[in-house]
Short mmCIF file of C-alpha atoms (C1' of nucleotides) in Angstrom, two decimals:
data_model
loop_
_atom_site.label_atom_id
_atom_site.label_comp_id
_atom_site.label_asym_id
_atom_site.label_seq_id
_atom_site.Cartn_x
_atom_site.Cartn_y
_atom_site.Cartn_z
CA MET A 1267 -29.54 -5.07 9.32
CA GLY A 1268 -26.68 -5.43 6.85
CA ARG A 1269 -25.64 -3.25 4.03
CA SER A 1270 -27.66 -2.75 0.93
CA PRO A 1271 -25.94 -4.09 -2.17
CA CYS A 1272 -23.94 -1.52 -4.11
CA CYS A 1273 -25.92 -2.34 -7.23
CA GLU A 1274 -28.62 -4.59 -8.53
CA LYS A 1275 -26.53 -7.62 -9.32
CA ALA A 1276 -29.18 -9.23 -11.49
CA HIS A 1277 -28.92 -6.44 -14.02
CA THR A 1278 -25.18 -5.90 -14.14
CA ASN A 1279 -22.58 -7.36 -16.44
CA LYS A 1280 -19.54 -9.05 -15.00
CA GLY A 1281 -16.19 -10.12 -16.31
CA ALA A 1282 -14.09 -8.60 -19.01
CA TRP A 1283 -15.02 -5.21 -20.36
CA THR A 1284 -15.83 -4.81 -24.03
CA LYS A 1285 -14.43 -1.99 -26.14
CA GLU A 1286 -17.87 -0.50 -26.37
CA GLU A 1287 -18.24 -0.41 -22.60
CA ASP A 1288 -14.80 1.14 -22.27
CA GLN A 1289 -15.69 3.81 -24.78
CA ARG A 1290 -18.95 4.61 -23.06
CA LEU A 1291 -17.17 4.99 -19.75
CA ILE A 1292 -14.43 7.15 -21.24
CA ASN A 1293 -16.91 9.36 -23.03
CA TYR A 1294 -19.01 9.83 -19.93
CA ILE A 1295 -16.07 10.71 -17.69
CA ARG A 1296 -14.65 13.06 -20.29
CA ALA A 1297 -17.97 14.84 -20.38
CA HIS A 1298 -18.87 14.80 -16.70
CA GLY A 1299 -15.71 14.01 -14.81
CA GLU A 1300 -15.14 11.38 -12.13
CA GLY A 1301 -17.32 10.98 -9.10
CA CYS A 1302 -20.67 9.57 -8.04
CA TRP A 1303 -19.78 6.09 -9.19
CA ARG A 1304 -23.05 4.71 -7.96
CA SER A 1305 -25.13 6.65 -10.42
CA LEU A 1306 -22.54 6.68 -13.19
CA PRO A 1307 -23.37 3.33 -14.83
CA LYS A 1308 -26.98 4.27 -15.39
CA ALA A 1309 -26.10 7.75 -16.59
CA ALA A 1310 -23.46 6.38 -18.93
CA GLY A 1311 -25.72 3.64 -20.21
CA LEU A 1312 -23.65 0.84 -18.78
CA SER A 1313 -24.94 -2.38 -17.26
CA ARG A 1314 -22.16 -2.39 -14.71
CA CYS A 1315 -21.75 -1.95 -11.01
CA GLY A 1316 -20.46 1.48 -10.03
CA LYS A 1317 -17.53 -0.08 -8.28
CA SER A 1318 -16.68 -1.99 -11.41
CA CYS A 1319 -16.72 1.24 -13.42
CA ARG A 1320 -14.49 2.97 -10.93
CA LEU A 1321 -12.02 0.09 -10.96
CA ARG A 1322 -11.97 -0.07 -14.74
CA TRP A 1323 -11.33 3.64 -15.01
CA ILE A 1324 -8.69 3.84 -12.32
CA ASN A 1325 -6.79 0.72 -13.25
CA TYR A 1326 -7.07 0.70 -16.99
CA LEU A 1327 -8.69 3.63 -18.77
CA ARG A 1328 -7.26 6.67 -16.99
CA PRO A 1329 -5.25 8.67 -19.53
CA ASP A 1330 -2.33 9.34 -17.20
CA LEU A 1331 -1.53 5.68 -16.67
CA LYS A 1332 1.96 4.56 -17.46
CA ARG A 1333 1.77 1.20 -19.18
CA GLY A 1334 4.68 -1.13 -19.62
CA ASN A 1335 7.30 -2.77 -17.52
CA PHE A 1336 8.47 -1.48 -14.18
CA THR A 1337 11.95 0.00 -14.18
CA GLU A 1338 14.68 -1.06 -11.79
CA GLU A 1339 14.26 2.26 -9.98
CA GLU A 1340 10.55 1.65 -9.56
CA ASP A 1341 11.31 -1.84 -8.25
CA GLU A 1342 13.60 -0.50 -5.57
CA LEU A 1343 11.21 2.27 -4.69
CA ILE A 1344 8.38 -0.20 -4.21
CA ILE A 1345 10.56 -2.40 -2.04
CA LYS A 1346 11.59 0.52 0.13
CA LEU A 1347 8.07 1.83 0.44
CA HIS A 1348 6.73 -1.60 1.24
CA SER A 1349 9.34 -2.08 3.94
CA LEU A 1350 8.07 1.10 5.52
CA LEU A 1351 4.35 1.00 4.83
CA GLY A 1352 3.51 -2.65 4.39
CA ASN A 1353 0.64 -3.55 2.06
CA LYS A 1354 -0.55 0.03 1.73
CA TRP A 1355 -0.72 -0.27 -2.02
CA SER A 1356 -2.66 2.90 -2.57
CA VAL A 1357 -0.10 4.94 -0.65
CA ILE A 1358 2.73 3.27 -2.51
CA ALA A 1359 0.94 3.90 -5.80
CA GLY A 1360 0.66 7.54 -4.86
CA ARG A 1361 4.43 7.74 -4.92
CA LEU A 1362 4.72 6.18 -8.36
CA PRO A 1363 3.09 8.46 -10.91
CA GLY A 1364 1.17 6.57 -13.55
CA ARG A 1365 1.01 3.35 -11.57
CA THR A 1366 -2.06 2.02 -9.85
CA ASP A 1367 -2.39 0.25 -6.55
CA ASN A 1368 -3.72 -2.84 -8.28
CA GLU A 1369 -0.83 -2.87 -10.71
CA ILE A 1370 1.73 -2.50 -7.94
CA LYS A 1371 0.02 -5.12 -5.82
CA ASN A 1372 0.05 -7.58 -8.70
CA TYR A 1373 3.63 -6.73 -9.54
CA TRP A 1374 4.63 -7.23 -5.94
CA ASN A 1375 2.97 -10.61 -5.73
CA THR A 1376 4.31 -11.87 -9.04
CA HIS A 1377 7.77 -10.34 -9.34
CA ILE A 1378 9.14 -8.56 -6.33
CA LYS A 1379 8.27 -11.23 -3.80
CA ARG A 1380 10.28 -13.70 -5.81
CA LYS A 1381 13.07 -11.22 -6.28
CA LEU A 1382 13.37 -10.64 -2.55
CA ILE A 1383 13.23 -14.32 -1.75
CA SER A 1384 16.02 -14.94 -4.24
CA ARG A 1385 18.01 -12.30 -2.38
CA GLY A 1386 17.35 -14.16 0.85
CA ILE A 1387 14.97 -11.51 2.17
CA ASP A 1388 11.57 -12.16 3.66
CA PRO A 1389 9.11 -10.13 1.53
CA GLN A 1390 6.83 -9.47 4.47
CA THR A 1391 9.33 -8.52 7.14
CA HIS A 1392 12.16 -7.35 4.87
CA ARG A 1393 14.53 -9.19 7.09
CA PRO A 1394 16.91 -11.98 6.13
CA LEU A 1395 15.01 -15.22 5.67
CA ASN A 1396 17.23 -17.22 8.00
CA ASN A 1397 16.71 -14.60 10.68
CA THR A 1398 12.94 -14.61 10.85
CA ALA A 1399 12.66 -16.96 13.78
CA THR A 1400 14.29 -15.44 16.81
CA ASN A 1401 14.41 -16.15 20.46
CA SER A 1402 14.04 -13.55 23.16
CA HIS A 1403 17.25 -14.75 24.74
CA THR A 1404 19.27 -14.37 21.60
CA THR A 1405 20.51 -11.19 20.12
CA THR A 1406 17.84 -9.59 17.95
CA THR A 1407 18.95 -6.87 15.64
CA ILE A 1408 16.40 -4.79 13.82
CA THR A 1409 17.86 -2.46 11.30
CA THR A 1410 15.51 0.05 9.79
CA ALA A 1411 16.60 2.70 7.39
CA VAL A 1412 14.65 5.80 8.27
CA THR A 1413 15.06 8.78 6.01
CA THR A 1414 13.65 12.15 6.91
CA THR A 1415 13.03 15.22 4.84
CA THR A 1416 16.68 15.71 4.18
CA THR A 1417 19.32 13.13 3.46
CA THR A 1418 19.32 12.14 7.10
CA THR A 1419 19.52 8.40 7.45
CA LYS A 1420 19.17 6.63 10.73
CA ASN A 1421 19.93 3.03 11.35
CA ILE A 1422 18.22 1.82 14.47
CA ASN A 1423 19.78 -1.19 16.08
CA LEU A 1424 17.99 -2.77 18.96
CA ASP A 1425 20.16 -4.97 21.06
CA PHE A 1426 18.16 -7.07 23.48
CA THR A 1427 20.97 -9.35 24.41
CA ASN A 1428 20.37 -10.73 27.86
CA VAL A 1429 17.58 -8.34 28.59
CA ASP A 1430 17.22 -9.86 32.04
CA GLN A 1431 20.69 -9.07 33.11
CA LYS A 1432 21.47 -5.67 31.75
CA GLN A 1433 19.97 -2.61 30.24
CA PRO A 1434 19.47 -2.96 26.52
CA SER A 1435 20.31 0.02 24.47
CA ILE A 1436 19.20 1.45 21.18
CA MET A 1437 21.85 2.97 19.02
CA ILE A 1438 20.72 5.41 16.38
CA ALA A 1439 23.50 6.33 14.06
CA THR A 1440 22.62 9.28 11.93
CA SER A 1441 24.48 10.86 9.12
CA SER A 1442 23.13 14.26 10.01
CA SER A 1443 23.24 16.16 13.24
CA TYR A 1444 20.60 15.16 15.71
CA ASP A 1445 18.59 17.84 17.38
CA GLU A 1446 16.22 16.71 20.10
CA THR A 1447 13.91 19.60 19.45
CA LYS A 1448 13.55 19.11 15.74
CA CYS A 1449 12.55 16.22 13.56
CA ASN A 1450 13.61 17.91 10.38
CA SER A 1451 17.05 19.00 11.28
CA GLY A 1452 19.38 20.33 8.68
CA THR A 1453 21.83 18.10 6.97
CA THR A 1454 25.43 18.25 8.03
CA GLU A 1455 28.38 15.99 7.69
CA GLU A 1456 28.50 15.37 11.40
CA THR A 1457 27.73 11.91 12.66
CA LYS A 1458 26.46 11.63 16.18
CA PRO A 1459 25.20 8.38 17.62
CA LEU A 1460 22.27 8.65 19.95
CA GLU A 1461 22.02 6.10 22.70
CA ILE A 1462 18.77 5.55 24.52
CA ILE A 1463 18.86 3.51 27.66
CA ILE A 1464 15.86 1.33 28.26
CA PRO A 1465 15.14 0.44 31.87
CA LYS A 1466 15.66 -3.12 33.01
CA ILE A 1467 12.61 -5.19 32.19
CA PRO A 1468 11.59 -8.82 32.56
CA SER A 1469 12.06 -10.78 29.36
CA GLN A 1470 8.39 -11.74 29.16
CA VAL A 1471 7.22 -8.13 28.88
CA MET A 1472 5.81 -7.32 25.47
CA ILE A 1473 7.78 -4.70 23.67
CA ASN A 1474 5.96 -2.24 21.49
CA LEU A 1475 8.00 -1.43 18.40
CA GLU A 1476 5.69 1.00 16.73
CA LEU A 1477 6.88 3.26 13.97
CA SER A 1478 4.69 6.30 13.76
CA ILE A 1479 4.48 8.14 10.45
CA GLY A 1480 2.98 11.57 10.46
CA LEU A 1481 1.73 13.66 7.62
CA PRO A 1482 3.22 17.07 7.00
CA LEU A 1483 1.71 20.02 8.74
CA HIS A 1484 3.75 22.66 7.02
CA THR A 1485 5.82 22.86 3.89
CA ASP A 1486 8.36 25.52 4.60
CA HIS A 1487 11.21 23.19 5.44
CA ILE A 1488 12.54 22.73 1.99
CA SER A 1489 13.68 25.50 -0.19
CA SER A 1490 17.28 24.89 -0.99
CA PRO A 1491 18.40 23.11 -4.13
CA GLU A 1492 20.24 20.59 -1.99
CA SER A 1493 17.12 19.55 -0.20
CA THR A 1494 15.26 19.37 -3.47
CA ALA A 1495 17.92 17.12 -4.83
CA SER A 1496 17.63 14.93 -1.79
CA TYR A 1497 13.97 14.25 -2.42
CA ASN A 1498 13.36 10.60 -1.97
CA PHE A 1499 10.68 8.09 -1.28
CA LEU A 1500 10.18 8.92 2.34
CA THR A 1501 9.62 12.58 1.84
CA THR A 1502 6.31 12.07 0.19
CA VAL A 1503 4.38 9.75 2.38
CA ALA A 1504 1.92 12.57 2.20
CA PRO A 1505 -1.49 12.20 0.57
CA PRO A 1506 -1.15 11.22 -3.06
CA THR A 1507 -0.65 14.01 -5.46
CA THR A 1508 -1.96 14.12 -8.97
CA ALA A 1509 0.23 13.89 -11.99
CA ALA A 1510 -0.40 17.55 -12.60
CA VAL A 1511 1.35 18.58 -9.39
CA PRO A 1512 4.73 20.09 -10.18
CA ALA A 1513 7.73 18.21 -8.92
CA ALA A 1514 8.81 21.14 -6.78
CA GLU A 1515 5.48 21.09 -5.02
CA MET A 1516 5.78 17.37 -4.40
CA VAL A 1517 9.18 17.92 -2.91
CA ALA A 1518 7.72 20.41 -0.52
CA LYS A 1519 5.60 17.71 1.06
CA THR A 1520 7.49 16.75 4.15
CA VAL A 1521 6.96 14.06 6.65
CA CYS A 1522 8.02 13.51 10.18
CA LEU A 1523 9.04 9.99 10.96
CA CYS A 1524 8.63 10.30 14.66
CA TRP A 1525 9.24 6.97 16.24
CA GLN A 1526 8.15 5.33 19.38
CA ILE A 1527 9.96 2.51 21.01
CA GLY A 1528 8.72 1.47 24.37
CA TYR A 1529 7.11 -1.23 26.38
CA GLN A 1530 3.43 -1.79 25.86
CA GLY A 1531 1.55 0.55 28.09
CA GLY A 1532 4.75 2.28 28.99
CA GLY A 1533 6.57 5.31 27.77
CA GLY A 1534 8.43 5.59 24.55
CA GLN A 1535 10.68 8.07 22.91
CA TRP A 1536 9.28 10.93 20.89
CA CYS A 1537 10.47 13.69 18.76
CA GLY A 1538 10.48 16.79 20.92
CA LYS A 1539 8.16 18.81 18.70
CA CYS A 1540 5.50 16.20 18.15
CA LYS A 1541 2.06 17.10 19.33
CA ASN A 1542 -0.01 14.82 21.47
CA THR A 1543 -3.37 14.50 19.80
CA ASN A 1544 -5.92 12.10 21.23
CA GLY A 1545 -3.21 10.07 22.82
CA PHE A 1546 -1.16 9.82 19.64
CA TYR A 1547 1.87 11.88 18.99
CA ARG A 1548 1.74 13.39 15.55
CA TYR A 1549 3.40 15.94 13.36
CA CYS A 1550 6.23 18.13 14.25
"C1'" DA B 1107 1.14 -31.37 -31.54
"C1'" DA B 1108 -1.18 -31.46 -27.39
"C1'" DG B 1109 -1.97 -31.55 -22.61
"C1'" DA B 1110 -0.43 -30.04 -17.93
"C1'" DG B 1111 1.17 -26.81 -15.04
"C1'" DG B 1112 2.75 -22.14 -14.17
"C1'" DT B 1113 2.35 -17.16 -14.57
"C1'" DG B 1114 0.44 -12.55 -14.95
"C1'" DC B 1115 -3.12 -9.52 -14.65
"C1'" DA B 1116 -7.89 -7.74 -14.84
"C1'" DA B 1117 -11.74 -7.90 -12.20
"C1'" DC B 1118 -14.56 -9.11 -8.19
"C1'" DC B 1119 -15.67 -9.24 -3.26
"C1'" DG B 1120 -16.09 -7.90 1.37
"C1'" DC B 1121 -14.97 -4.72 4.71
"C1'" DG B 1122 -13.75 -0.27 6.94
"C1'" DC B 1123 -14.11 4.58 7.09
"C1'" DG B 1124 -15.93 9.17 6.75
"C1'" DA B 1125 -19.71 12.14 5.60
"C1'" DG B 1126 -24.35 13.12 5.88
"C1'" DT B 1127 -28.81 12.84 8.13
"C1'" DT C 352 -26.06 8.64 18.91
"C1'" DA C 353 -27.34 5.56 15.52
"C1'" DC C 354 -27.88 4.64 11.04
"C1'" DT C 355 -27.28 4.83 5.83
"C1'" DC C 356 -24.67 5.75 1.86
"C1'" DG C 357 -20.83 6.00 -1.11
"C1'" DC C 358 -16.06 5.51 -1.76
"C1'" DG C 359 -11.75 3.36 -1.51
"C1'" DC C 360 -8.76 -0.31 -0.06
"C1'" DG C 361 -6.62 -4.89 0.30
"C1'" DG C 362 -7.25 -9.70 -0.52
"C1'" DT C 363 -8.72 -13.11 -3.62
"C1'" DT C 364 -10.34 -15.27 -7.82
"C1'" DG C 365 -10.72 -16.50 -12.61
"C1'" DC C 366 -9.04 -16.74 -16.98
"C1'" DA C 367 -5.99 -16.01 -20.89
"C1'" DC C 368 -1.53 -16.75 -22.19
"C1'" DC C 369 3.01 -18.93 -21.88
"C1'" DT C 370 6.30 -22.64 -21.06
"C1'" DC C 371 7.52 -27.19 -20.40
"C1'" DT C 372 7.27 -32.04 -21.16
#
DNA sequence: AAGAGGTGCAACCGCGCGAGT
DNA sequence: TACTCGCGCGGTTGCACCTCT
């Protein structure tokens, strides 16, 4: 069986694009818009693969691209997003207007990786380099900064010290009040640690540490200036928005960072308002 | 001045997914 | 339900440019 090739390779150019090819592509997209990349090369009079045209447009020719060096703020944003999303370059790019996934990916591989290593941080795990190899009988501390719609920040510390002998506990310290029935609780000054007791388990049992990220189902959470001001990288793990989307609208995209921590095949902990859809808890 | 090695980035490749039939 | 098609994504490659010796 197999897939048919995306284009007739014998009749397509490869390698660097010429100015003439660029101009043809720009002119065609200006006249007809994006889309139907497969038929575009022929229609535009280009001897290129449709995928190649799409890549050239998205990564280089698009008028809304921001060229130039990454700022320190962008650096930190990329690091934070990567720590949460991993190599989801397109999602990360969606949070950096004017930057492309390819650009961010390249920048990560050439600059940020080195930067993190120089800080003593593993670029893949975002954990201290000298802490990457751990033993199940030693204390393992995983600290994840989880920010919800508001300024709520939770630091989750998993203490599996001597799992065989006693119940490990998970401490979630949050700078906002914690409401079991709501993911997107309002921000207050109150700090209330939440302790979850995990039943005694054998040390060889696999532990499922899955962080579930849901997309927003509704956008009526945020209306106050304070919450607008608190807009940050985690509030927009929603589908990418275009550059034309007003900032206020972007802010309105909310996300529930429901989390699940449990043994494989066993129960975990969920946000009280999450819905169980096809076996996965989503959205609240 | 020139060659070697390193770096950065544009472009390619293969695969997965969703829509359509 | 099975298959095709087109798009988009992430990983990888190739090459131009830069720096060092």
